[in-house]
Amino acid sequence: MSAPDTDELIVRFGREIGAFLDRAGKSEHTSSMFDLRRRTLIGSYCYFDHLPWALDILEDLTTPDELGGSGRGICRPVYAPLIHGLLWGYLIARENELGLGRQGGPDESLELVVRWWEGMSRAVRADGSLLPHEAGWTQPSAPTELIAGLLDRHGDRDASEVSHVTATLQIYNYVLHGEQRGTTFFHGPYPMGDGAHAIVEQFTQLRSNELPWSLTPPLPFDSVAAIFELDEDVTVEFDLFQGMYASPTDYLAHARRAALLAFDNPEPIPVSEAEGDELLAATRDEQKRLFREMLRWDTAYRASYAVWHYFDFLVAFLKQAGAPPVFVEEARRRFEQTVTDRLDELLALEEIPVWKRLYARPDPLFSLLGAGTA
Amino acid sequence: VSEIGRGRLVAGGSQQVRGRFTAVLEVDALLGLLDSDDGELIIYLSRPNVTMIAPLYERLVGIVCEHGNETSHVAIVARELSLPCVVQAHLEHDIEELEGRWVLIDEEGTLRLQ
């Protein structure tokens, strides 16, 4: 990839992030419980410090096209927001370094990250587009015929019952991930004929993840997805991370069909009403435990915990590519090292340059190749 | 029944709900509620943050937020739970005066004191 091509992709990604921030109404990044600005940044620094190392490993095992393509489907280990998260993390840490008057890392590292991101992003969509906002706020991630087939076989559930389960899982996932949507992912729309379209709301790694506070996962399923077929008068739009915006907002009142499926096995299995109730009960109890545990975290951990989210996401790529466990452990060691090297400085910063820049929305949002190099 | 405020109803709205006004502006307030069994709560938040409803959501009959919009995570979750959610709420009373009082949220997003 040429340098101008890399720069063009950095500009486009920045515009997509700007559109996302505008759309999500994000004018601040604060919480009563967590240090959201620093937590995002310490996790991002893990990518800034080690993503090129991880991509070098992936280069020996697979290709961006193959790894991104593995994400096509429902509840796949690698999926679109994780792919976008790699570049997002790398770029905001780089931008923070530049804002602090330091170097932004080698250009060849940035080129490597952008090249992998572009290849995987195109492959997971497989529609010739790259980013949701650029493509009319769409984020298809699965073959339409797969969605249609699952609705034909299993789309007989009551939409409000299904949505009660998904709402509970959203809340659980949000708590589990310390105030971020984590592995909740809306994707679509998928045309179903007669003007109707389907959306997918999926939850992955509910049991199996790398989050230290989730050591004894009590949930009966690891991956669950709801599929809703919506009337033609419902408009749905998707951002590059996990979000969906629907008009009218009570879109579930316009659902024609709904399915609730577990994806823990090669073939999806319908989640019965009794299993849904079991899932709800386990989720309710566990999130209360998590909430109380998180309240005991000290100031430093209320920022540094995010490293495990970023690690968890990176591990999905390594495992999917077939990287031996030694690389996963090496990644863990490297991420811990970034916390050792960078957390104290981050906690001491009164103003964090990258957030100031993100909210000011310059264009380009992210600095191009060559910025800050010696 | 007197009007005490109003905002934008971004979830629910098929019928009015009645509950006890409970402000959760800090985590400490949430902890206090965790140790009680109070139900039928209309929770009042400043920011539309799902964390502040997470441990309580089964005990809620409605959500009122000072800020937020229809795309806020709280609003999304409220819709899926079929709970009314009022955002950008402007109250005509001090929050302390309303604490524990029975309040109605009507189909238009108006809040009334009973």
PDB file of C-alpha atoms in Angstrom, chain A residues 28 32-33 163-164 166-168 170-171 174-175 179 181 201 245 249 251 284 287-288 291-292 295, chain B residues 10 25 27 30-31 34-35 47 49-52 54-55 57-58 70-71 73 76-77 79-81:
ATOM      1  CA  GLU A  28     -17.770  13.665  27.086  1.00  0.00           C
ATOM      2  CA  SER A  32     -19.316   7.681  38.275  1.00  0.00           C
ATOM      3  CA  MET A  33     -17.445   4.416  38.660  1.00  0.00           C
ATOM      4  CA  SER A 163     -35.971  -8.404  23.574  1.00  0.00           C
ATOM      5  CA  HIS A 164     -36.296  -8.870  27.326  1.00  0.00           C
ATOM      6  CA  THR A 166     -31.344  -9.187  24.910  1.00  0.00           C
ATOM      7  CA  ALA A 167     -31.879  -6.159  27.163  1.00  0.00           C
ATOM      8  CA  THR A 168     -30.750  -8.179  30.147  1.00  0.00           C
ATOM      9  CA  GLN A 170     -26.884  -5.879  27.184  1.00  0.00           C
ATOM     10  CA  ILE A 171     -26.919  -4.708  30.778  1.00  0.00           C
ATOM     11  CA  TYR A 174     -22.062  -3.553  29.962  1.00  0.00           C
ATOM     12  CA  VAL A 175     -21.323  -4.303  33.600  1.00  0.00           C
ATOM     13  CA  GLU A 179     -19.086   0.426  31.228  1.00  0.00           C
ATOM     14  CA  ARG A 181     -20.761  -2.446  25.348  1.00  0.00           C
ATOM     15  CA  GLU A 201     -28.101  -8.437  17.981  1.00  0.00           C
ATOM     16  CA  TYR A 245     -30.162   3.469  15.659  1.00  0.00           C
ATOM     17  CA  THR A 249     -37.434   4.025  18.214  1.00  0.00           C
ATOM     18  CA  TYR A 251     -38.838  -0.756  16.318  1.00  0.00           C
ATOM     19  CA  ARG A 284     -29.029 -10.938  37.210  1.00  0.00           C
ATOM     20  CA  GLN A 287     -24.036  -8.678  37.478  1.00  0.00           C
ATOM     21  CA  LYS A 288     -24.823  -7.784  41.068  1.00  0.00           C
ATOM     22  CA  PHE A 291     -21.011  -4.521  40.444  1.00  0.00           C
ATOM     23  CA  ARG A 292     -20.043  -4.951  44.085  1.00  0.00           C
ATOM     24  CA  LEU A 295     -16.834  -0.864  43.488  1.00  0.00           C
TER      25      LEU A 295
ATOM     26  CA  VAL B  10     -37.966   7.994  24.192  1.00  0.00           C
ATOM     27  CA  LEU B  25     -26.823  10.667  41.236  1.00  0.00           C
ATOM     28  CA  VAL B  27     -22.778   5.341  43.238  1.00  0.00           C
ATOM     29  CA  LEU B  30     -27.083   2.980  44.312  1.00  0.00           C
ATOM     30  CA  LEU B  31     -25.325   0.999  47.015  1.00  0.00           C
ATOM     31  CA  LEU B  34     -28.865  -2.555  46.709  1.00  0.00           C
ATOM     32  CA  ASP B  35     -29.295  -3.208  50.401  1.00  0.00           C
ATOM     33  CA  ARG B  47     -26.404  11.057  32.867  1.00  0.00           C
ATOM     34  CA  ASN B  49     -25.625   5.658  32.172  1.00  0.00           C
ATOM     35  CA  VAL B  50     -26.690   2.020  32.167  1.00  0.00           C
ATOM     36  CA  THR B  51     -24.332   1.192  35.015  1.00  0.00           C
ATOM     37  CA  MET B  52     -26.550   3.223  37.324  1.00  0.00           C
ATOM     38  CA  ALA B  54     -27.856  -2.272  36.111  1.00  0.00           C
ATOM     39  CA  PRO B  55     -28.249  -3.724  39.601  1.00  0.00           C
ATOM     40  CA  TYR B  57     -33.464  -2.796  36.593  1.00  0.00           C
ATOM     41  CA  GLU B  58     -35.904  -5.479  37.744  1.00  0.00           C
ATOM     42  CA  GLU B  70     -33.154   8.597  22.012  1.00  0.00           C
ATOM     43  CA  THR B  71     -29.833   6.973  21.142  1.00  0.00           C
ATOM     44  CA  HIS B  73     -27.756   3.385  25.926  1.00  0.00           C
ATOM     45  CA  ILE B  76     -32.058   1.512  24.080  1.00  0.00           C
ATOM     46  CA  VAL B  77     -32.172  -0.820  27.047  1.00  0.00           C
ATOM     47  CA  ARG B  79     -37.102   0.064  25.015  1.00  0.00           C
ATOM     48  CA  GLU B  80     -36.039  -3.553  25.073  1.00  0.00           C
ATOM     49  CA  LEU B  81     -37.296  -3.858  28.651  1.00  0.00           C
TER      50      LEU B  81
END
